[in-house]
């Protein structure tokens, strides 16, 4: 099993793997170009996103700056808008349904690390250095017609249902069911969304 296969399967994997580092560097170069493109140059931005992302529907709008790990594990439906300064750590898949509105400074994480330092880094080498940090992942799924408020943080493994509003500043640690308004730290459903 390759390190990429381990990564997508949620197993401990080596972030320093050559294949993963090549994709990581490619994504960083593409996102640098995207973030540096003139705001009105929609054709260049569209071309970059087609090369960067795993998949996208019609009418995707991402306001720069935007940050990713690999890019190719991110999938958008139709009519999605991502506002400025969002960070998507797509070490596993991030799937976003149709008609999503993602406010500024939203962070979506699919990666996490073992809590034990030895499990994270292994034993130190003779010269005192460490290997790359070991990582695990879990996918994030966001349904249709979802609005994620500014500064929200979506943790690994979370599924957010359809027709959900996540309040600004929320930390989403568990699944949120369809048709709810949820907020807080930790985020929880507060009322039905009609």
Coordinates of N, CA and C in Angstrom, one line a residue:
X1 N 0.9 -1.2 0.0 CA 0.0 0.0 0.0 C 0.9 1.2 0.0
X2 N 0.6 2.2 -0.9 CA 1.4 3.4 -1.0 C 1.0 4.3 0.2
X3 N 1.9 5.3 0.5 CA 1.6 6.3 1.6 C 0.3 7.1 1.2
X4 N 0.1 7.4 0.0 CA -1.2 8.1 -0.4 C -2.4 7.2 -0.2
X5 N -2.3 5.9 -0.5 CA -3.4 5.0 -0.2 C -3.6 4.9 1.3
X6 N -2.6 4.8 2.1 CA -2.7 4.8 3.6 C -3.4 6.1 4.0
X7 N -2.9 7.2 3.5 CA -3.5 8.5 3.8 C -5.0 8.6 3.6
X8 N -5.5 8.1 2.4 CA -6.9 8.2 2.1 C -7.7 7.1 2.8
X9 N -7.0 6.1 3.3 CA -7.7 5.0 4.1 C -7.7 5.4 5.6
X10 N -7.1 6.5 6.0 CA -7.2 6.9 7.4 C -6.1 6.2 8.3
X11 N -5.2 5.5 7.6 CA -4.1 4.9 8.4 C -3.0 5.9 8.7
X12 N -2.1 5.5 9.6 CA -0.9 6.3 9.8 C -0.1 6.3 8.5
X13 N 0.4 7.5 8.1 CA 1.2 7.5 6.9 C 2.3 8.5 7.0
X14 N 3.3 8.4 6.1 CA 4.5 9.3 6.2 C 4.3 10.5 5.3
X15 N 4.1 11.7 5.9 CA 4.0 12.9 5.1 C 5.2 13.2 4.3
X16 N 6.3 12.6 4.6 CA 7.5 12.9 3.8 C 7.7 12.0 2.6
X17 N 6.7 11.2 2.3 CA 6.8 10.3 1.1 C 6.9 11.2 -0.1
X18 N 7.8 10.7 -1.1 CA 8.1 11.5 -2.3 C 6.9 11.8 -3.1
X19 N 6.0 10.9 -3.3 CA 4.8 11.1 -4.1 C 3.9 12.2 -3.5
X20 N 3.7 12.1 -2.1 CA 2.9 13.1 -1.4 C 3.6 14.4 -1.4
X21 N 4.9 14.5 -1.2 CA 5.6 15.8 -1.3 C 5.5 16.4 -2.6
X22 N 5.6 15.6 -3.7 CA 5.5 16.2 -5.0 C 4.1 16.8 -5.2
X23 N 3.1 16.1 -4.8 CA 1.7 16.7 -5.0 C 1.5 17.9 -4.1
X24 N 2.1 17.9 -2.9 CA 2.0 19.0 -1.9 C 2.6 20.2 -2.5
X25 N 3.9 20.1 -3.1 CA 4.6 21.2 -3.7 C 3.8 21.7 -4.9
X26 N 3.3 20.8 -5.7 CA 2.5 21.2 -6.9 C 1.3 22.1 -6.5
X27 N 0.6 21.6 -5.4 CA -0.6 22.3 -4.9 C -0.2 23.7 -4.4
X28 N 0.9 23.8 -3.7 CA 1.4 25.0 -3.1 C 1.7 26.0 -4.3
X29 N 2.3 25.5 -5.3 CA 2.7 26.4 -6.5 C 1.4 26.9 -7.2
X30 N 0.4 26.0 -7.4 CA -0.8 26.3 -8.0 C -1.6 27.3 -7.2
X31 N -1.7 27.1 -5.9 CA -2.4 28.0 -5.0 C -1.7 29.4 -4.9
X32 N -0.4 29.4 -5.0 CA 0.3 30.7 -5.0 C -0.1 31.4 -6.3
X33 N -0.1 30.7 -7.4 CA -0.5 31.4 -8.6 C -2.0 31.9 -8.6
X34 N -2.8 31.0 -8.0 CA -4.2 31.4 -7.9 C -4.4 32.7 -7.0
X35 N -3.7 32.7 -5.9 CA -3.8 33.8 -5.0 C -3.2 35.1 -5.6
X36 N -2.3 34.9 -6.5 CA -1.6 36.1 -7.1 C -2.2 36.5 -8.4
X37 N -3.3 35.8 -8.9 CA -3.9 36.2 -10.1 C -4.8 37.4 -9.9
X38 N -4.9 38.3 -10.9 CA -5.8 39.4 -10.8 C -7.2 39.0 -10.5
X39 N -7.9 39.7 -9.7 CA -9.2 39.3 -9.2 C -10.2 39.1 -10.4
X40 N -10.1 39.9 -11.4 CA -11.0 39.9 -12.5 C -10.7 38.9 -13.6
X41 N -9.5 38.2 -13.5 CA -9.0 37.3 -14.5 C -9.6 35.9 -14.2
X42 N -10.9 35.8 -14.5 CA -11.6 34.6 -14.2 C -11.2 33.4 -15.0
X43 N -10.7 33.6 -16.2 CA -10.3 32.5 -17.0 C -9.0 31.8 -16.5
X44 N -8.1 32.6 -16.0 CA -6.8 32.0 -15.5 C -7.2 31.3 -14.2
X45 N -8.0 31.9 -13.3 CA -8.4 31.3 -12.0 C -9.1 30.0 -12.3
X46 N -10.0 29.9 -13.3 CA -10.8 28.7 -13.6 C -9.8 27.6 -14.0
X47 N -8.8 28.0 -14.9 CA -7.8 27.0 -15.3 C -7.0 26.4 -14.2
X48 N -6.6 27.3 -13.3 CA -5.8 26.8 -12.1 C -6.7 25.9 -11.2
X49 N -7.9 26.3 -11.0 CA -8.8 25.4 -10.1 C -9.0 24.1 -10.8
X50 N -9.1 24.0 -12.1 CA -9.3 22.8 -12.8 C -8.1 21.8 -12.6
X51 N -6.9 22.4 -12.6 CA -5.7 21.6 -12.4 C -5.5 21.3 -10.9
X52 N -6.0 22.1 -10.0 CA -5.8 22.0 -8.6 C -6.7 21.0 -7.9
X53 N -8.0 21.2 -8.2 CA -9.1 20.5 -7.4 C -9.3 19.1 -8.0
X54 N -9.9 18.2 -7.1 CA -10.3 16.9 -7.5 C -11.5 16.9 -8.4
X55 N -12.4 17.9 -8.2 CA -13.6 18.0 -9.0 C -14.4 19.2 -8.6
X56 N -15.1 19.7 -9.6 CA -16.0 20.9 -9.3 C -17.2 20.9 -10.2
X57 N -18.3 21.4 -9.7 CA -19.5 21.6 -10.5 C -19.4 23.0 -11.2
X58 N -20.6 23.5 -11.6 CA -20.7 24.8 -12.3 C -20.7 25.9 -11.2
X59 N -20.2 27.1 -11.6 CA -20.4 28.3 -10.9 C -19.6 28.2 -9.5
X60 N -18.4 27.8 -9.5 CA -17.6 27.9 -8.3 C -16.9 29.2 -8.2
X61 N -16.9 29.8 -7.1 CA -16.3 31.1 -6.8 C -15.5 31.0 -5.5
X62 N -14.1 31.1 -5.7 CA -13.3 31.1 -4.5 C -12.5 32.4 -4.5
X63 N -12.7 33.2 -3.4 CA -12.0 34.5 -3.2 C -10.6 34.2 -2.6
X64 N -9.6 34.8 -3.2 CA -8.3 34.6 -2.7 C -8.1 35.6 -1.5
X65 N -7.2 35.2 -0.6 CA -6.4 34.0 -0.6 C -7.1 32.8 -0.1
X66 N -6.7 31.6 -0.7 CA -7.2 30.3 -0.4 C -6.1 29.4 -0.2
X67 N -6.2 28.5 0.8 CA -5.0 27.6 1.1 C -5.5 26.1 1.1
X68 N -4.6 25.3 0.6 CA -4.9 23.8 0.6 C -3.6 23.1 0.9
X69 N -3.8 21.8 1.2 CA -2.6 20.9 1.3 C -2.3 20.3 0.0
X70 N -3.2 19.5 -0.6 CA -3.0 18.8 -1.8 C -3.9 19.3 -3.0
X71 N -5.1 19.8 -2.6 CA -6.0 20.3 -3.6 C -6.8 19.2 -4.3
X72 N -6.2 18.1 -4.7 CA -6.8 17.1 -5.5 C -7.8 16.2 -4.7
X73 N -7.9 16.4 -3.4 CA -8.9 15.7 -2.6 C -10.1 16.5 -2.3
X74 N -10.2 17.7 -3.0 CA -11.4 18.6 -2.7 C -12.3 18.5 -3.9
X75 N -13.6 18.3 -3.5 CA -14.7 18.2 -4.5 C -15.8 19.1 -4.2
X76 N -16.2 20.0 -5.2 CA -17.3 20.9 -5.0 C -18.5 20.5 -5.9
X77 N -19.7 20.8 -5.4 CA -20.9 20.6 -6.3 C -21.1 21.9 -7.1
X78 N -22.3 22.2 -7.5 CA -22.6 23.4 -8.2 C -22.9 24.6 -7.3
X79 N -22.7 25.8 -7.9 CA -23.1 27.0 -7.2 C -22.5 27.2 -5.8
X80 N -21.2 27.0 -5.7 CA -20.5 27.1 -4.4 C -19.7 28.4 -4.3
X81 N -19.7 29.0 -3.2 CA -18.8 30.2 -3.0 C -18.0 30.0 -1.7
X82 N -16.7 30.3 -1.8 CA -15.8 30.2 -0.7 C -15.2 31.6 -0.6
X83 N -15.4 32.2 0.6 CA -14.9 33.6 0.8 C -13.4 33.5 1.2
X84 N -12.9 34.7 1.4 CA -11.4 34.8 1.5 C -10.8 34.2 2.8
X85 N -9.6 33.8 2.6 CA -8.8 33.3 3.8 C -9.2 32.0 4.4
X86 N -9.7 31.1 3.5 CA -10.1 29.8 4.0 C -9.0 28.8 3.8
X87 N -8.9 27.8 4.7 CA -7.9 26.8 4.7 C -8.5 25.5 4.7
X88 N -8.2 24.7 3.6 CA -8.8 23.3 3.5 C -7.6 22.3 3.6
X89 N -7.4 21.6 4.7 CA -6.3 20.6 4.8 C -6.9 19.3 4.3
X90 N -6.7 19.1 3.0 CA -7.4 18.0 2.3 C -6.5 16.8 2.2
X91 N -6.0 16.3 3.4 CA -5.2 15.1 3.4 C -6.1 13.8 3.2
X92 N -7.4 14.0 3.3 CA -8.4 13.1 2.9 C -9.4 13.9 2.1
X93 N -10.5 13.3 1.7 CA -11.4 14.0 0.8 C -12.3 15.0 1.6
X94 N -12.5 16.1 1.0 CA -13.4 17.2 1.4 C -14.4 17.2 0.3
X95 N -15.7 16.8 0.6 CA -16.7 16.8 -0.4 C -17.8 17.8 0.0
X96 N -18.0 18.8 -0.9 CA -19.0 19.9 -0.6 C -20.1 19.8 -1.6
X97 N -21.3 19.8 -1.2 CA -22.5 19.7 -2.1 C -22.8 20.9 -2.8
X98 N -24.0 21.0 -3.4 CA -24.4 22.1 -4.2 C -24.9 23.3 -3.3
X99 N -24.7 24.5 -3.8 CA -25.2 25.7 -3.1 C -24.6 25.9 -1.8
X100 N -23.3 25.7 -1.7 CA -22.6 25.9 -0.4 C -22.1 27.3 -0.3
X101 N -22.2 27.9 0.8 CA -21.7 29.2 1.1 C -20.7 29.1 2.3
X102 N -19.5 29.4 2.0 CA -18.4 29.2 3.1 C -17.8 30.6 3.3
X103 N -18.0 31.1 4.5 CA -17.6 32.5 4.9 C -16.1 32.6 5.1
X104 N -15.6 33.8 5.3 CA -14.2 34.0 5.5 C -13.6 33.2 6.7
X105 N -12.4 32.9 6.5 CA -11.6 32.3 7.6 C -12.1 30.9 8.1
X106 N -12.8 30.2 7.3 CA -13.3 28.9 7.6 C -12.1 27.9 7.4
X107 N -11.9 27.0 8.4 CA -10.9 26.0 8.3 C -11.5 24.6 8.3
X108 N -11.2 23.8 7.3 CA -11.7 22.4 7.2 C -10.5 21.5 7.3
X109 N -10.4 20.7 8.3 CA -9.3 19.8 8.6 C -9.7 18.3 8.3
X110 N -8.9 17.6 7.6 CA -9.1 16.2 7.5 C -8.0 15.4 8.2
X111 N -6.9 16.1 8.6 CA -5.7 15.5 9.2 C -5.7 15.7 10.7
X112 N -5.2 14.6 11.3 CA -4.9 14.7 12.8 C -3.7 13.9 13.1
X113 N -3.1 14.0 14.3 CA -1.9 13.3 14.7 C -2.1 12.5 15.9
X114 N -1.4 11.5 16.1 CA -1.4 10.7 17.4 C -1.1 11.7 18.5
X115 N -1.7 11.4 19.7 CA -1.5 12.3 20.8 C -0.2 12.0 21.5
X116 N 0.3 10.8 21.3 CA 1.6 10.4 21.9 C 2.8 10.9 21.0
X117 N 3.7 11.6 21.6 CA 4.8 12.2 20.7 C 5.6 11.1 20.0
X118 N 5.9 10.0 20.7 CA 6.6 8.9 20.0 C 5.9 8.4 18.8
X119 N 4.6 8.3 18.9 CA 3.8 7.8 17.8 C 3.8 8.9 16.7
X120 N 3.8 10.1 17.0 CA 3.9 11.2 16.0 C 5.2 11.2 15.3
X121 N 6.3 11.2 16.0 CA 7.6 11.4 15.4 C 8.5 10.2 15.4
X122 N 8.2 9.1 16.1 CA 9.1 8.0 16.3 C 10.3 8.4 17.2
X123 N 11.2 7.5 17.3 CA 12.3 7.7 18.2 C 13.3 8.7 17.5
X124 N 13.9 9.6 18.2 CA 14.9 10.5 17.6 C 16.1 9.7 16.9
X125 N 16.6 10.3 15.9 CA 17.7 9.7 15.2 C 19.0 10.0 16.0
X126 N 20.1 9.3 15.7 CA 21.4 9.5 16.4 C 21.8 11.0 16.5
X127 N 21.5 11.7 15.4 CA 21.8 13.2 15.4 C 20.8 14.1 16.1
X128 N 19.8 13.4 16.7 CA 18.7 14.2 17.4 C 17.6 14.6 16.5
X129 N 17.6 14.4 15.2 CA 16.5 14.8 14.4 C 15.4 13.8 14.4
X130 N 14.3 14.2 13.8 CA 13.1 13.3 13.8 C 12.6 13.1 12.3
X131 N 11.9 12.1 12.1 CA 11.2 11.9 10.9 C 10.1 12.9 10.7
X132 N 9.5 12.9 9.5 CA 8.3 13.7 9.4 C 7.2 13.2 10.3
X133 N 6.4 14.1 10.8 CA 5.3 13.8 11.7 C 4.3 12.8 11.1
X134 N 4.0 11.7 11.8 CA 3.1 10.7 11.3 C 1.7 11.3 11.5
X135 N 0.8 11.0 10.5 CA -0.5 11.7 10.4 C -1.5 10.6 10.1
X136 N -2.8 10.9 10.5 CA -3.9 10.1 10.1 C -5.0 11.1 9.6
X137 N -6.0 10.5 8.9 CA -7.0 11.4 8.3 C -8.4 10.8 8.5
X138 N -9.4 11.6 8.3 CA -10.8 11.2 8.1 C -11.4 12.2 7.2
X139 N -12.3 11.8 6.3 CA -12.9 12.7 5.4 C -13.9 13.6 6.0
X140 N -14.2 14.7 5.3 CA -15.2 15.7 5.7 C -16.2 15.8 4.6
X141 N -17.5 15.7 4.9 CA -18.6 15.8 3.9 C -19.5 16.9 4.4
X142 N -19.8 17.8 3.4 CA -20.7 18.9 3.7 C -21.8 18.8 2.6
X143 N -23.1 18.7 3.1 CA -24.2 18.5 2.2 C -24.6 19.7 1.3
X144 N -25.8 19.6 0.7 CA -26.3 20.7 -0.1 C -27.0 21.8 0.7
X145 N -26.9 23.0 0.2 CA -27.6 24.2 0.8 C -27.1 24.5 2.2
X146 N -25.8 24.4 2.3 CA -25.1 24.6 3.6 C -24.4 26.0 3.7
X147 N -24.6 26.7 4.8 CA -23.9 27.9 5.0 C -23.0 27.7 6.2
X148 N -21.7 27.9 6.0 CA -20.7 27.8 7.1 C -20.3 29.2 7.5
X149 N -20.6 29.6 8.7 CA -20.3 31.0 9.1 C -18.8 31.2 9.3
X150 N -18.5 32.5 9.3 CA -17.1 33.0 9.4 C -16.3 32.4 10.6
X151 N -15.1 32.0 10.3 CA -14.2 31.5 11.4 C -14.5 30.1 11.9
X152 N -15.5 29.4 11.3 CA -15.8 28.1 11.8 C -14.7 27.1 11.5
X153 N -14.5 26.1 12.4 CA -13.5 25.1 12.2 C -14.3 23.8 12.1
X154 N -14.0 23.0 11.0 CA -14.7 21.7 10.8 C -13.6 20.7 11.0
X155 N -13.8 19.8 12.0 CA -12.7 18.8 12.3 C -12.8 17.6 11.5
X156 N -11.7 16.7 11.5 CA -11.7 15.5 10.7 C -12.9 14.6 11.0
X157 N -13.4 13.9 9.9 CA -14.4 12.9 10.1 C -15.8 13.4 10.2
X158 N -16.0 14.7 10.2 CA -17.4 15.3 10.4 C -18.2 15.3 9.1
X159 N -19.5 14.9 9.2 CA -20.4 15.1 8.1 C -21.5 16.1 8.6
X160 N -21.7 17.1 7.7 CA -22.7 18.1 7.9 C -23.8 17.9 6.9
X161 N -25.0 17.7 7.3 CA -26.1 17.3 6.5 C -26.6 18.4 5.5
X162 N -27.7 18.2 4.9 CA -28.3 19.2 4.0 C -29.0 20.2 4.7
X163 N -29.0 21.5 4.1 CA -29.8 22.6 4.6 C -29.5 22.9 6.1
X164 N -28.2 23.0 6.3 CA -27.6 23.3 7.6 C -26.9 24.7 7.6
X165 N -27.1 25.4 8.7 CA -26.3 26.6 9.0 C -25.4 26.4 10.2
X166 N -24.1 26.7 10.0 CA -23.2 26.6 11.1 C -22.8 28.0 11.5
X167 N -23.0 28.3 12.7 CA -22.8 29.7 13.2 C -21.3 30.1 13.2
X168 N -21.1 31.4 13.0 CA -19.7 31.9 13.0 C -19.0 31.5 14.3
X169 N -17.7 31.1 14.1 CA -16.8 30.8 15.2 C -17.0 29.4 15.8
X170 N -17.9 28.6 15.2 CA -18.2 27.3 15.8 C -17.0 26.3 15.5
X171 N -16.9 25.4 16.4 CA -15.9 24.3 16.2 C -16.7 23.0 16.1
X172 N -16.8 22.5 14.9 CA -17.6 21.3 14.6 C -16.8 20.0 14.8
X173 N -17.1 19.3 15.9 CA -16.4 18.1 16.2 C -17.2 16.9 16.0
X174 N -18.5 17.0 15.8 CA -19.3 15.8 15.5 C -20.3 16.1 14.4
X175 N -20.9 15.1 13.8 CA -21.8 15.2 12.7 C -23.0 16.1 13.1
X176 N -23.5 16.9 12.1 CA -24.6 17.7 12.3 C -25.7 17.3 11.3
X177 N -26.9 16.9 11.8 CA -27.9 16.3 11.0 C -28.6 17.4 10.1
X178 N -29.3 16.9 9.1 CA -30.0 17.7 8.1 C -30.9 18.7 8.8
X179 N -31.2 19.9 8.1 CA -32.2 20.8 8.5 C -32.0 21.4 9.9
X180 N -30.8 21.8 10.2 CA -30.6 22.3 11.6 C -29.7 23.6 11.5
X181 N -29.9 24.4 12.5 CA -29.0 25.5 12.7 C -28.2 25.1 13.9
X182 N -26.9 25.2 13.8 CA -26.0 24.7 14.8 C -24.9 25.7 15.1
X183 N -24.5 25.9 16.3 CA -23.3 26.8 16.6 C -22.8 26.4 18.0
X184 N -21.6 27.0 18.2 CA -20.9 26.8 19.5 C -19.6 26.1 19.5
X185 N -19.0 26.0 20.6 CA -17.8 25.2 20.8 C -17.9 24.4 22.0
X186 N -18.2 23.1 21.8 CA -18.3 22.4 20.5 C -19.7 22.7 19.9
X187 N -19.7 22.7 18.6 CA -20.9 23.0 17.8 C -22.0 21.9 18.1
X188 N -23.2 22.4 18.3 CA -24.3 21.5 18.5 C -25.6 22.1 17.8
X189 N -26.5 21.2 17.4 CA -27.8 21.7 16.8 C -28.6 22.4 17.9
X190 N -29.1 23.6 17.5 CA -29.8 24.5 18.4 C -31.3 24.5 18.0
X191 N -31.6 24.5 16.7 CA -33.0 24.5 16.3 C -33.1 24.0 14.9
X192 N -34.3 23.7 14.5 CA -34.6 23.2 13.2 C -34.4 24.4 12.2
X193 N -34.0 24.1 11.0 CA -33.9 25.1 9.9 C -34.9 24.7 8.9
X194 N -35.9 25.5 8.8 CA -37.0 25.3 7.8 C -36.8 25.8 6.5

